[in-house]
CSV table of C-alpha atoms and ligand atoms in Angstrom, one decimal:
chain,number,residue,atom,x,y,z
Q,1,MET,CA,-0.2,0.1,0.0
Q,2,LEU,CA,1.2,3.4,-0.9
Q,3,ASN,CA,2.0,5.9,1.8
Q,4,PRO,CA,-1.1,8.4,2.1
Q,5,ALA,CA,1.1,11.4,1.5
Q,6,VAL,CA,2.6,9.8,-1.9
Q,7,SER,CA,-0.9,8.8,-2.8
Q,8,LYS,CA,-2.0,12.5,-2.5
Q,9,GLU,CA,1.0,13.6,-4.4
Q,10,LEU,CA,0.1,11.3,-7.2
Q,11,VAL,CA,-3.7,12.3,-7.3
Q,12,ASP,CA,-2.8,15.9,-7.6
Q,13,ILE,CA,-1.1,14.9,-10.9
Q,14,VAL,CA,-3.7,12.9,-12.6
Q,15,GLY,CA,-6.9,13.6,-10.4
Q,16,ARG,CA,-9.0,10.9,-8.5
Q,17,ASP,CA,-10.7,9.6,-11.6
Q,18,ARG,CA,-7.5,8.5,-13.1
Q,19,PHE,CA,-6.2,6.7,-9.9
Q,20,LEU,CA,-7.3,3.5,-8.4
Q,21,ASP,CA,-6.2,2.0,-5.2
Q,22,GLN,CA,-9.2,-0.4,-4.3
Q,23,LEU,CA,-8.5,-4.1,-4.1
Q,24,GLU,CA,-11.3,-5.0,-6.6
Q,25,GLU,CA,-9.8,-2.6,-9.1
Q,26,LEU,CA,-6.4,-3.2,-8.6
Q,27,THR,CA,-6.9,-6.8,-9.1
Q,28,CYS,CA,-7.7,-6.2,-13.0
Q,29,TYR,CA,-4.2,-4.9,-13.3
Q,30,SER,CA,-2.5,-7.9,-11.7
Q,31,TYR,CA,-2.2,-10.2,-14.4
Q,32,ASP,CA,-1.7,-10.4,-18.2
Q,33,SER,CA,-2.3,-13.5,-20.5
Q,34,PHE,CA,0.1,-15.7,-18.7
Q,35,LEU,CA,-0.2,-17.4,-15.3
Q,36,GLU,CA,1.3,-15.1,-12.6
Q,37,GLU,CA,-0.5,-12.4,-10.6
Q,38,ALA,CA,0.7,-9.8,-8.4
Q,39,ILE,CA,-1.5,-6.8,-7.0
Q,40,PRO,CA,-0.1,-3.3,-7.6
Q,41,ASP,CA,-0.4,-0.6,-5.0
Q,42,ALA,CA,-1.9,1.8,-7.1
Q,43,VAL,CA,-3.0,2.1,-10.9
Q,44,LEU,CA,-2.6,5.4,-12.8
Q,45,PHE,CA,-3.9,6.5,-16.2
Q,46,PRO,CA,-1.6,9.4,-17.4
Q,47,VAL,CA,-2.8,11.5,-20.5
Q,48,SER,CA,0.3,13.4,-21.3
Q,49,THR,CA,4.0,13.0,-21.2
Q,50,ASP,CA,4.2,15.7,-18.8
Q,51,GLU,CA,2.1,13.6,-16.2
Q,52,VAL,CA,4.3,10.7,-17.0
Q,53,SER,CA,7.4,12.5,-16.2
Q,54,HIS,CA,6.0,14.0,-12.7
Q,55,ILE,CA,4.6,10.7,-11.7
Q,56,VAL,CA,8.3,9.0,-12.4
Q,57,GLN,CA,10.0,11.7,-10.5
Q,58,ILE,CA,7.8,11.1,-7.5
Q,59,ALA,CA,8.2,7.3,-7.9
Q,60,SER,CA,12.1,7.8,-8.3
Q,61,ARG,CA,12.0,10.2,-4.9
Q,62,HIS,CA,10.3,7.5,-2.9
Q,63,GLY,CA,12.0,4.3,-4.5
Q,64,ILE,CA,8.6,3.0,-5.7
Q,65,PRO,CA,8.4,0.4,-8.8
Q,66,VAL,CA,6.7,1.6,-12.0
Q,67,THR,CA,5.6,-1.0,-14.3
Q,68,ALA,CA,4.0,0.1,-17.7
Q,69,ARG,CA,0.9,-1.4,-18.9
Q,70,GLY,CA,-0.7,-1.4,-22.4
Q,71,ALA,CA,-3.9,-3.7,-23.0
Q,72,GLY,CA,-2.3,-6.5,-20.7
Q,73,THR,CA,-2.2,-9.2,-23.7
Q,74,SER,CA,1.3,-10.0,-22.9
Q,75,VAL,CA,1.6,-13.9,-22.8
Q,76,CYS,CA,5.0,-14.1,-20.8
Q,77,GLY,CA,3.9,-12.0,-17.5
Q,78,ALA,CA,5.7,-8.9,-18.7
Q,79,PRO,CA,3.3,-6.4,-17.2
Q,80,VAL,CA,2.8,-8.2,-13.9
Q,81,PRO,CA,3.9,-5.8,-11.2
Q,82,VAL,CA,5.7,-8.7,-9.3
Q,83,GLN,CA,7.3,-6.0,-6.9
Q,84,HIS,CA,3.9,-4.1,-6.5
Q,85,GLY,CA,4.0,-0.4,-6.8
Q,86,ILE,CA,2.4,1.8,-9.5
Q,87,VAL,CA,1.3,0.3,-12.6
Q,88,LEU,CA,1.0,3.2,-15.4
Q,89,CYS,CA,-1.6,2.1,-17.7
Q,90,PHE,CA,-1.4,3.8,-21.1
Q,91,THR,CA,-4.9,3.2,-22.6
Q,92,HIS,CA,-5.9,6.8,-22.1
Q,93,MET,CA,-3.0,7.9,-24.2
Q,94,ASN,CA,-4.7,6.8,-27.4
Q,95,ARG,CA,-4.3,9.4,-30.2
Q,96,ILE,CA,-3.1,9.0,-33.5
Q,97,LEU,CA,-1.0,12.3,-33.8
Q,98,GLU,CA,-0.2,12.3,-37.6
Q,99,VAL,CA,-0.4,10.2,-40.5
Q,100,ASN,CA,2.2,11.3,-43.2
Q,101,THR,CA,2.0,9.1,-46.3
Q,102,ARG,CA,4.4,11.4,-48.4
Q,103,ASP,CA,7.2,10.9,-45.8
Q,104,ARG,CA,5.9,7.5,-45.0
Q,105,TYR,CA,5.4,7.6,-41.3
Q,106,ALA,CA,2.7,7.8,-38.6
Q,107,ILE,CA,3.0,9.5,-35.1
Q,108,VAL,CA,1.0,7.8,-32.3
Q,109,GLN,CA,0.5,7.7,-28.4
Q,110,PRO,CA,1.2,4.4,-26.8
Q,111,GLY,CA,-2.4,3.3,-26.0
Q,112,VAL,CA,-3.3,3.5,-29.6
Q,113,ILE,CA,-4.6,0.0,-30.5
Q,114,ASN,CA,-2.6,-1.4,-33.3
Q,115,GLY,CA,-6.0,-2.3,-35.2
Q,116,ASP,CA,-6.9,1.4,-35.0
Q,117,LEU,CA,-3.8,2.4,-36.8
Q,118,GLN,CA,-4.5,0.0,-39.7
Q,119,LYS,CA,-8.0,1.5,-39.8
Q,120,ALA,CA,-6.6,5.0,-40.1
Q,121,LEU,CA,-4.1,4.0,-42.7
Q,122,ALA,CA,-6.3,2.2,-45.0
Q,123,PRO,CA,-8.0,5.2,-46.6
Q,124,TYR,CA,-4.5,6.2,-47.5
Q,125,GLY,CA,-3.7,2.9,-49.3
Q,126,PHE,CA,-0.9,2.4,-46.6
Q,127,PHE,CA,-0.6,-0.1,-43.8
Q,128,PHE,CA,1.6,-0.9,-40.7
Q,129,PRO,CA,3.0,-4.5,-41.1
Q,130,PRO,CA,3.3,-5.8,-37.6
Q,131,ASP,CA,0.1,-7.7,-37.0
Q,132,PRO,CA,-0.1,-9.7,-33.9
Q,133,GLY,CA,-3.1,-12.0,-33.2
Q,134,SER,CA,-3.9,-9.6,-30.7
Q,135,MET,CA,-3.9,-6.6,-33.1
Q,136,ASN,CA,-7.4,-5.6,-32.2
Q,137,MET,CA,-6.8,-5.3,-28.3
Q,138,SER,CA,-3.0,-4.9,-28.0
Q,139,THR,CA,-1.4,-1.2,-27.9
Q,140,MET,CA,1.5,0.2,-29.8
Q,141,GLY,CA,3.4,0.9,-26.8
Q,142,GLY,CA,3.1,-3.0,-25.9
Q,143,ASN,CA,3.8,-4.0,-29.4
Q,144,VAL,CA,7.1,-1.7,-29.1
Q,145,ALA,CA,8.0,-2.9,-25.7
Q,146,GLN,CA,7.6,-6.6,-26.7
Q,147,ASN,CA,8.9,-6.1,-30.2
Q,148,ALA,CA,5.8,-7.8,-31.2
Q,149,GLY,CA,5.4,-9.9,-34.6
Q,150,GLY,CA,2.7,-11.6,-36.5
Q,151,PRO,CA,1.7,-13.9,-39.5
Q,152,ARG,CA,2.8,-11.0,-41.9
Q,153,CYS,CA,6.2,-10.6,-40.3
Q,154,LEU,CA,7.5,-13.5,-42.3
Q,155,LYS,CA,7.7,-11.0,-45.2
Q,156,TYR,CA,7.7,-7.7,-43.6
Q,157,GLY,CA,9.6,-7.9,-40.4
Q,158,VAL,CA,8.9,-7.2,-36.9
Q,159,THR,CA,8.1,-4.2,-35.1
Q,160,VAL,CA,11.8,-3.0,-34.5
Q,161,ASP,CA,11.7,-2.8,-38.4
Q,162,TYR,CA,9.2,-0.2,-38.5
Q,163,VAL,CA,10.2,2.0,-35.2
Q,164,LEU,CA,11.7,5.4,-36.7
Q,165,GLY,CA,11.7,7.2,-33.3
Q,166,LEU,CA,10.6,7.2,-29.9
Q,167,GLU,CA,9.8,9.6,-27.0
Q,168,VAL,CA,10.7,8.1,-23.5
Q,169,VAL,CA,10.4,9.1,-19.9
Q,170,LEU,CA,13.7,8.1,-18.3
Q,171,ALA,CA,14.0,7.2,-14.6
Q,172,SER,CA,15.2,10.7,-13.9
Q,173,GLY,CA,11.8,11.8,-15.2
Q,174,LYS,CA,13.7,13.5,-18.2
Q,175,VAL,CA,12.0,13.1,-21.6
Q,176,VAL,CA,14.3,12.0,-24.4
Q,177,ARG,CA,13.5,11.9,-28.4
Q,178,LEU,CA,15.3,9.0,-29.8
Q,179,GLY,CA,15.4,8.7,-33.5
Q,180,SER,CA,13.4,10.8,-35.8
Q,181,ARG,CA,11.0,10.8,-38.6
Q,182,ASN,CA,13.4,10.1,-41.4
Q,183,ILE,CA,13.4,6.8,-43.3
Q,184,LYS,CA,17.1,6.9,-43.1
Q,185,ASP,CA,19.0,7.9,-40.0
Q,186,VAL,CA,22.3,6.8,-38.6
Q,187,THR,CA,22.9,9.4,-36.4
Q,188,GLY,CA,24.9,7.8,-33.5
Q,189,TYR,CA,23.4,4.8,-31.7
Q,190,ARG,CA,19.9,3.7,-32.9
Q,191,LEU,CA,18.7,4.1,-29.5
Q,192,SER,CA,14.9,3.7,-30.3
Q,193,ALA,CA,15.9,0.0,-31.2
Q,194,LEU,CA,17.0,-0.4,-27.6
Q,195,PHE,CA,13.5,0.0,-26.3
Q,196,CYS,CA,12.0,-2.5,-28.6
Q,197,GLY,CA,11.8,-5.6,-26.7
Q,198,SER,CA,12.9,-3.8,-23.5
Q,199,GLU,CA,9.6,-5.0,-21.8
Q,200,GLY,CA,9.1,-1.7,-19.8
Q,201,THR,CA,12.6,-2.3,-18.3
Q,202,LEU,CA,14.4,0.8,-19.3
Q,203,GLY,CA,11.9,3.6,-19.6
Q,204,LEU,CA,8.4,4.5,-20.4
Q,205,ILE,CA,7.5,5.0,-24.0
Q,206,THR,CA,5.1,8.3,-24.5
Q,207,GLU,CA,5.3,8.6,-28.3
Q,208,ILE,CA,6.0,6.5,-31.2
Q,209,ILE,CA,7.1,7.3,-35.1
Q,210,VAL,CA,6.6,4.2,-37.2
Q,211,LYS,CA,7.4,3.9,-40.7
Q,212,VAL,CA,4.0,2.9,-42.7
Q,213,VAL,CA,4.3,1.1,-46.1
Q,214,PRO,CA,1.9,1.2,-49.2
Q,215,ALA,CA,-0.7,-1.7,-48.8
Q,216,PRO,CA,-0.4,-4.3,-51.6
Q,217,VAL,CA,-2.6,-4.2,-54.6
Q,218,THR,CA,-4.0,-7.6,-54.0
Q,219,THR,CA,-3.7,-10.7,-51.8
Q,220,LYS,CA,-4.3,-14.2,-52.3
Q,221,THR,CA,-5.1,-16.8,-49.6
Q,222,LEU,CA,-5.0,-20.5,-49.6
Q,223,MET,CA,-6.1,-23.2,-47.1
Q,224,VAL,CA,-4.3,-26.3,-47.8
Q,225,THR,CA,-4.5,-29.5,-45.6
Q,226,PHE,CA,-2.2,-32.7,-45.5
Q,227,LYS,CA,-2.8,-36.1,-44.1
Q,228,ASP,CA,0.5,-35.8,-42.3
Q,229,LEU,CA,1.8,-33.1,-40.1
Q,230,ASP,CA,5.6,-34.1,-41.4
Q,231,ASP,CA,4.4,-33.5,-44.9
Q,232,THR,CA,2.9,-30.0,-43.8
Q,233,ALA,CA,6.3,-29.2,-42.2
Q,234,GLU,CA,8.4,-30.0,-45.1
Q,235,SER,CA,6.3,-28.1,-47.5
Q,236,VAL,CA,6.9,-25.1,-45.4
Q,237,ALA,CA,10.7,-25.3,-45.6
Q,238,ASP,CA,10.5,-26.3,-49.4
Q,239,ILE,CA,8.4,-23.5,-50.3
Q,240,ILE,CA,10.7,-20.8,-48.5
Q,241,GLY,CA,13.8,-22.6,-49.7
Q,242,SER,CA,12.7,-22.3,-53.1
Q,243,GLY,CA,12.8,-18.5,-53.0
Q,244,ILE,CA,9.1,-17.6,-52.6
Q,245,LEU,CA,8.3,-15.3,-49.8
Q,246,PRO,CA,4.7,-15.6,-49.0
Q,247,ALA,CA,3.2,-12.8,-46.7
Q,248,ALA,CA,2.1,-15.4,-44.4
Q,249,MET,CA,2.4,-19.0,-43.8
Q,250,GLU,CA,0.5,-20.3,-40.7
Q,251,LEU,CA,0.7,-24.0,-39.7
Q,252,MET,CA,-2.0,-25.5,-37.5
Q,253,ASP,CA,-2.2,-29.0,-36.4
Q,254,LYS,CA,-5.1,-31.5,-36.0
Q,255,MET,CA,-5.8,-30.6,-32.6
Q,256,THR,CA,-5.8,-26.7,-33.3
Q,257,VAL,CA,-8.1,-27.1,-36.2
Q,258,ASN,CA,-10.5,-29.3,-34.2
Q,259,ALA,CA,-10.6,-26.6,-31.4
Q,260,ILE,CA,-11.2,-23.6,-34.3
Q,261,GLU,CA,-13.9,-25.9,-36.0
Q,262,ASP,CA,-15.6,-26.8,-32.6
Q,263,ALA,CA,-15.8,-22.7,-32.1
Q,264,VAL,CA,-16.5,-21.1,-35.6
Q,265,HIS,CA,-17.3,-24.0,-37.9
Q,266,LEU,CA,-15.0,-23.0,-41.0
Q,267,GLY,CA,-15.5,-26.4,-42.5
Q,268,LEU,CA,-11.8,-27.4,-42.4
Q,269,PRO,CA,-11.2,-31.2,-42.7
Q,270,ARG,CA,-11.2,-32.4,-39.0
Q,271,GLU,CA,-9.3,-35.6,-40.2
Q,272,ALA,CA,-6.2,-33.7,-41.6
Q,273,ASP,CA,-3.2,-33.9,-39.4
Q,274,GLY,CA,-1.8,-30.6,-40.5
Q,275,SER,CA,-3.1,-27.4,-42.5
Q,276,LEU,CA,-1.4,-24.5,-43.7
Q,277,LEU,CA,-2.9,-20.8,-44.3
Q,278,ILE,CA,-0.8,-19.3,-46.9
Q,279,GLU,CA,-1.2,-15.8,-48.2
Q,280,VAL,CA,0.6,-14.1,-50.8
Q,281,ASP,CA,0.5,-10.2,-51.8
Q,282,GLY,CA,1.6,-8.1,-54.4
Q,283,SER,CA,0.3,-7.3,-57.9
Q,284,GLU,CA,-2.2,-9.6,-59.5
Q,285,GLU,CA,0.4,-11.0,-61.6
Q,286,THR,CA,3.1,-11.8,-59.0
Q,287,CYS,CA,0.2,-13.4,-56.7
Q,288,GLU,CA,-1.0,-15.6,-59.5
Q,289,ARG,CA,2.5,-16.8,-60.4
Q,290,GLU,CA,3.5,-17.4,-56.8
Q,291,ILE,CA,0.0,-19.2,-55.8
Q,292,ARG,CA,0.7,-21.5,-58.9
Q,293,GLN,CA,4.2,-22.1,-57.7
Q,294,ILE,CA,2.8,-23.0,-54.0
Q,295,ILE,CA,0.1,-25.2,-55.4
Q,296,GLU,CA,2.7,-27.2,-57.3
Q,297,LYS,CA,5.0,-27.5,-54.1
Q,298,VAL,CA,2.2,-28.6,-51.8
Q,299,LYS,CA,0.8,-31.0,-54.4
Q,300,GLN,CA,4.4,-32.6,-54.1
Q,301,HIS,CA,4.0,-33.1,-50.7
Q,302,GLY,CA,0.9,-34.8,-50.7
Q,303,ALA,CA,-1.7,-32.1,-49.9
Q,304,VAL,CA,-5.2,-33.5,-49.6
Q,305,THR,CA,-7.1,-30.3,-50.1
Q,306,ILE,CA,-6.3,-26.9,-51.5
Q,307,GLU,CA,-8.6,-24.2,-51.6
Q,308,GLU,CA,-8.4,-20.6,-52.6
Q,309,ALA,CA,-10.5,-18.1,-50.7
Q,310,ALA,CA,-12.8,-16.7,-53.4
Q,311,THR,CA,-13.9,-13.3,-51.9
Q,312,GLU,CA,-12.9,-10.7,-49.3
Q,313,GLU,CA,-15.3,-12.0,-46.8
Q,314,GLU,CA,-13.9,-15.6,-47.1
Q,315,LYS,CA,-10.4,-14.4,-46.4
Q,316,GLU,CA,-11.5,-12.2,-43.5
Q,317,ARG,CA,-13.2,-15.3,-42.3
Q,318,ILE,CA,-10.3,-17.6,-42.4
Q,319,TRP,CA,-8.0,-15.0,-40.6
Q,320,ALA,CA,-10.7,-14.2,-37.9
Q,321,ALA,CA,-10.7,-18.4,-37.3
Q,322,ARG,CA,-6.8,-18.3,-37.1
Q,323,ARG,CA,-6.9,-15.3,-34.9
Q,324,SER,CA,-9.2,-16.8,-32.4
Q,325,SER,CA,-7.0,-19.9,-32.2
Q,326,TYR,CA,-5.7,-19.0,-28.7
Q,327,GLY,CA,-9.3,-18.2,-27.3
Q,328,VAL,CA,-10.6,-21.3,-28.6
Q,329,PHE,CA,-7.6,-23.5,-27.2
Q,330,ALA,CA,-8.2,-22.1,-24.0
Q,331,LYS,CA,-11.5,-23.6,-23.6
Q,332,LEU,CA,-9.8,-27.2,-23.5
Q,333,ALA,CA,-8.1,-26.9,-20.1
Q,334,PRO,CA,-8.1,-24.7,-17.0
Q,335,ASP,CA,-4.7,-23.7,-18.1
Q,336,ILE,CA,-2.6,-23.2,-21.3
Q,337,VAL,CA,0.9,-22.7,-21.7
Q,338,SER,CA,1.5,-21.0,-25.0
Q,339,GLU,CA,5.1,-21.1,-25.9
Q,340,ASP,CA,7.1,-19.5,-28.6
Q,341,VAL,CA,10.0,-21.6,-29.7
Q,342,THR,CA,11.8,-20.5,-32.8
Q,343,VAL,CA,14.3,-22.1,-35.1
Q,344,PRO,CA,15.7,-21.7,-38.5
Q,345,VAL,CA,13.0,-22.7,-41.0
Q,346,SER,CA,14.7,-25.7,-42.4
Q,347,LYS,CA,14.6,-27.0,-38.9
Q,348,VAL,CA,10.9,-26.7,-38.7
Q,349,PRO,CA,10.2,-30.2,-39.5
Q,350,ALA,CA,12.6,-31.5,-36.9
Q,351,MET,CA,11.3,-29.3,-34.3
Q,352,ILE,CA,7.6,-30.1,-34.8
Q,353,ARG,CA,8.7,-33.8,-34.5
Q,354,LYS,CA,10.5,-33.0,-31.5
Q,355,ILE,CA,7.6,-31.1,-30.0
Q,356,GLN,CA,5.2,-34.1,-30.5
Q,357,GLU,CA,8.0,-36.5,-29.2
Q,358,ILE,CA,8.2,-34.2,-25.8
Q,359,CYS,CA,4.6,-34.0,-25.2
Q,360,ALA,CA,4.1,-37.9,-25.8
Q,361,HIS,CA,7.0,-38.5,-23.4
Q,362,TYR,CA,5.5,-36.2,-20.6
Q,363,ASN,CA,2.1,-37.5,-21.4
Q,364,LEU,CA,0.6,-34.0,-22.0
Q,365,THR,CA,-2.1,-32.9,-24.4
Q,366,ALA,CA,-0.8,-30.2,-26.8
Q,367,GLY,CA,-1.6,-28.6,-30.0
Q,368,ILE,CA,0.7,-26.6,-32.3
Q,369,LEU,CA,0.3,-23.5,-34.1
Q,370,ALA,CA,3.0,-21.9,-35.8
Q,371,HIS,CA,4.0,-18.6,-38.1
Q,372,ALA,CA,6.0,-21.6,-39.9
Q,373,GLY,CA,7.6,-19.5,-42.5
Q,374,ASP,CA,9.6,-17.9,-40.0
Q,375,GLY,CA,10.2,-20.9,-37.8
Q,376,ASN,CA,8.3,-19.4,-35.0
Q,377,MET,CA,6.2,-22.1,-33.1
Q,378,HIS,CA,3.8,-21.9,-30.5
Q,379,PRO,CA,3.2,-25.3,-28.7
Q,380,LEU,CA,-0.1,-24.9,-26.7
Q,381,ILE,CA,0.1,-27.2,-23.7
Q,382,ALA,CA,-3.3,-27.8,-22.0
Q,383,GLY,CA,-2.9,-28.5,-18.3
Q,384,ASN,CA,-4.1,-27.8,-14.8
Q,385,ARG,CA,-2.1,-25.7,-12.2
Q,386,GLN,CA,-3.8,-27.6,-9.2
Q,387,ASP,CA,-2.7,-30.9,-10.5
Q,388,LYS,CA,1.1,-30.3,-9.1
Q,389,ASP,CA,2.5,-33.5,-11.0
Q,390,GLU,CA,0.8,-32.8,-14.5
Q,391,TRP,CA,2.2,-29.0,-14.0
Q,392,THR,CA,5.8,-30.2,-13.3
Q,393,ARG,CA,5.6,-32.3,-16.4
Q,394,VAL,CA,4.5,-29.4,-18.4
Q,395,TRP,CA,7.4,-27.2,-17.3
Q,396,GLN,CA,9.8,-30.1,-17.9
Q,397,ALA,CA,8.6,-30.3,-21.2
Q,398,VAL,CA,8.9,-26.5,-21.7
Q,399,HIS,CA,12.4,-26.9,-20.6
Q,400,ASP,CA,13.1,-29.9,-23.2
Q,401,MET,CA,11.6,-27.7,-25.9
Q,402,PHE,CA,13.8,-25.0,-25.4
Q,403,ALA,CA,16.7,-27.1,-24.9
Q,404,ALA,CA,16.2,-28.8,-28.3
Q,405,ALA,CA,15.5,-25.5,-30.2
Q,406,ALA,CA,18.7,-24.0,-28.6
Q,407,GLU,CA,20.6,-27.3,-29.9
Q,408,MET,CA,19.1,-26.6,-33.3
Q,409,GLY,CA,20.6,-23.2,-33.4
Q,410,GLY,CA,16.9,-21.5,-32.2
Q,411,THR,CA,15.8,-19.2,-29.7
Q,412,LEU,CA,13.4,-19.1,-26.7
Q,413,SER,CA,11.1,-16.2,-28.2
Q,414,GLY,CA,10.1,-15.2,-31.8
Q,415,GLU,CA,7.9,-12.7,-30.6
Q,416,HIS,CA,6.3,-13.2,-27.2
Q,417,GLY,CA,9.3,-12.1,-25.1
Q,418,ILE,CA,10.7,-13.1,-21.9
Q,419,GLY,CA,8.9,-11.4,-18.9
Q,420,LEU,CA,8.5,-13.8,-16.2
Q,421,ALA,CA,7.9,-17.0,-18.3
Q,422,LYS,CA,11.3,-17.6,-19.6
Q,423,SER,CA,13.7,-15.7,-17.4
Q,424,GLU,CA,15.1,-18.9,-16.1
Q,425,PHE,CA,15.9,-20.4,-19.4
Q,426,LEU,CA,17.8,-17.5,-20.7
Q,427,PRO,CA,21.1,-19.3,-20.1
Q,428,LEU,CA,20.0,-21.8,-22.6
Q,429,VAL,CA,20.5,-19.2,-25.5
Q,430,MET,CA,22.6,-16.4,-24.0
Q,431,ASP,CA,26.1,-16.9,-22.5
Q,432,GLU,CA,27.0,-15.2,-19.1
Q,433,ASP,CA,28.9,-12.3,-20.9
Q,434,SER,CA,25.9,-11.5,-22.8
Q,435,ARG,CA,23.5,-11.7,-19.9
Q,436,GLU,CA,25.9,-9.2,-17.9
Q,437,PHE,CA,26.0,-6.9,-20.9
Q,438,MET,CA,22.2,-6.6,-20.7
Q,439,GLN,CA,22.6,-6.0,-16.9
Q,440,VAL,CA,25.2,-3.3,-17.7
Q,441,ILE,CA,22.6,-1.5,-19.9
Q,442,LYS,CA,19.9,-2.0,-17.2
Q,443,LYS,CA,22.1,-0.5,-14.6
Q,444,ALA,CA,23.1,2.5,-16.5
Q,445,VAL,CA,19.6,3.6,-17.8
Q,446,ASP,CA,17.7,2.6,-14.6
Q,447,PRO,CA,20.1,2.7,-11.7
Q,448,GLY,CA,17.5,2.6,-9.1
Q,449,ASN,CA,15.8,-0.6,-10.8
Q,450,MET,CA,12.7,1.3,-10.6
Q,451,PHE,CA,11.2,0.1,-14.2
Q,452,ASN,CA,9.4,-3.3,-14.1
Q,453,PRO,CA,11.7,-4.8,-11.3
Q,454,GLY,CA,12.0,-8.4,-11.2
Q,455,LYS,CA,11.9,-9.3,-14.6
Q,456,PHE,CA,14.3,-11.1,-17.1
Q,457,VAL,CA,17.3,-8.6,-16.3
C,501,FAD,C1,-4.9,-13.8,-28.3
C,501,FAD,C2,-3.6,-13.3,-28.3
C,501,FAD,C3,-2.9,-13.4,-29.4
C,501,FAD,C4,-1.5,-12.8,-29.3
C,501,FAD,N1,-0.6,-13.1,-30.8
C,501,FAD,C5,0.5,-12.3,-30.8
C,501,FAD,C6,1.1,-12.3,-32.2
C,501,FAD,O1,0.7,-13.1,-33.0
C,501,FAD,N2,2.3,-11.9,-32.0
C,501,FAD,C7,3.1,-11.3,-30.8
C,501,FAD,O2,4.0,-10.7,-31.0
C,501,FAD,N3,2.3,-11.4,-29.8
C,501,FAD,C8,1.1,-11.8,-29.7
C,501,FAD,N4,0.6,-11.5,-28.4
C,501,FAD,C9,1.2,-11.3,-27.2
C,501,FAD,C10,0.8,-9.6,-27.0
C,501,FAD,O3,-0.2,-9.4,-27.6
C,501,FAD,C11,1.9,-8.8,-27.5
C,501,FAD,O4,3.1,-9.1,-26.7
C,501,FAD,C12,1.5,-7.1,-27.5
C,501,FAD,O5,2.5,-6.5,-28.1
C,501,FAD,C13,1.4,-6.8,-26.0
C,501,FAD,O6,0.7,-5.5,-26.1
C,501,FAD,P1,-0.2,-4.9,-24.8
C,501,FAD,O7,-0.6,-3.5,-25.2
C,501,FAD,O8,-1.1,-5.7,-24.4
C,501,FAD,O9,1.0,-4.7,-23.7
C,501,FAD,P2,1.0,-5.2,-22.2
C,501,FAD,O10,0.7,-6.8,-22.2
C,501,FAD,O11,0.1,-4.4,-21.3
C,501,FAD,O12,2.5,-5.1,-21.8
C,501,FAD,C14,3.6,-5.8,-22.4
C,501,FAD,C15,4.8,-5.1,-22.0
C,501,FAD,O13,5.1,-3.9,-22.6
C,501,FAD,C16,5.4,-3.0,-21.7
C,501,FAD,N5,4.8,-1.8,-21.9
C,501,FAD,C17,3.6,-1.5,-22.3
C,501,FAD,N6,3.3,-0.1,-22.7
C,501,FAD,C18,4.6,0.3,-22.4
C,501,FAD,C19,4.9,1.8,-22.6
C,501,FAD,N7,4.2,2.6,-23.1
C,501,FAD,N8,6.3,1.9,-22.1
C,501,FAD,C20,7.3,1.2,-22.0
C,501,FAD,N9,6.7,0.0,-21.8
C,501,FAD,C21,5.4,-0.5,-21.9
C,501,FAD,C22,4.7,-3.6,-20.4
C,501,FAD,O14,5.6,-3.3,-19.1
C,501,FAD,C23,5.3,-5.0,-20.6
C,501,FAD,O15,6.5,-5.5,-20.2
C,501,FAD,C24,-0.8,-12.6,-28.5
C,501,FAD,C25,-1.6,-12.3,-27.2
C,501,FAD,C26,-2.8,-12.8,-27.1
C,501,FAD,C27,-3.8,-12.7,-25.8
């Protein structure tokens, strides 16, 4: 609980209606989409950089932890305030400040929802490529702090590739502007990139300049099913290896497809062991050529059904079903652990076999969902935290998956970040010197360990 004098200082900044300190209110900000919970002492909703700076100065003076929060959709415990203190929720800073398609940038406040930026850009014929499955809920501040990705990132890259500049409030309360609105800018260190994936541990992002790109003329979307999951994975590696770069290539195993079918009735064949949702974009001519090449390839790998979405509505229905997959999977068990192992694409077939082998070994129920074209896999393990034996097996399986990915030259996270979920596994992919280097940066930027303490650094 905050000292009443400190609470008063904070209320003086934001007013009573943007300050929460009642248990039933605080509880709503104690968790994200992972499994851990910790109740903050207060939640504040700033509306300006100036307010953020003043709050930080007070917190710094009194040694109070400050944890930033967007929409709370993180799946790794990143915004959970494990050392309590203040949660700064950015959802009220949700204005799109500028769209400039001539100079190809947009300036947004951190609480803007990714999907709202997409809607604002569409009339100009532009888009912002990072498209996390949570794009209709998650905020741009959260996307930057988690360096979010999504299906389209196979072709277009992740959030860091689109951040041109940031305004950040540092631990001293000072406001710095990093980068610029120029597409090319190599003036010194690329400091804005340091905050991409920093998970709120270095400073508070109060304004974001992102690069926006012209929307493709058209897209073509295929749904392909295979009898065998191995063939599904092999065709992914084969298509990418042959030089075709689809905009998205999403793999789903039988269990995931069936969970989706139960919920949204897309008409996918339930008996197929593997499915691929493939989208290409560009000119009519390029899309047509690439789609024919892809159909050729999947046929060589024994595709059972190949269906092309005939209308925009059909495409949207397929994508909506894919985006619903986490939600529908969550209905299968009291708890779901959604992992994020990532390997080089050529290793996707081997990694999928390994995931299945590990889950069978520990007698666990799991589905596989993957942004397969970039090697980013989400094994979804169903379990029950109350069953101690099962829960131990779940985390042994997670450890074994990470160890297998590391052995294949892969990594712990393609897009979900580290947060609380993966801190203990960092040594599998980062040596001691590299971890120490992260600590050196953290200590230099946030010497009092005020921002999001207790996390991966
Ligand atoms: C159904 C579902 C699907 C998802 N699909 C994807 C996907 O395809 N790809 C993907 O990458 N992720 C995905 N995610 C994970 C999550 O949506 C992303 O990590 C997203 O970027 C988090 O945004 P948020 O606004 O919810 O941030 P939060 O969860 O509130 O916070 C995330 C982190 O950002 C920090 N943060 C937030 N705002 C600021 C700020 N202004 N300044 C500094 N730090 C800040 C927080 O402290 C925290 O560490 C999915 C999650 C769900 C629930």
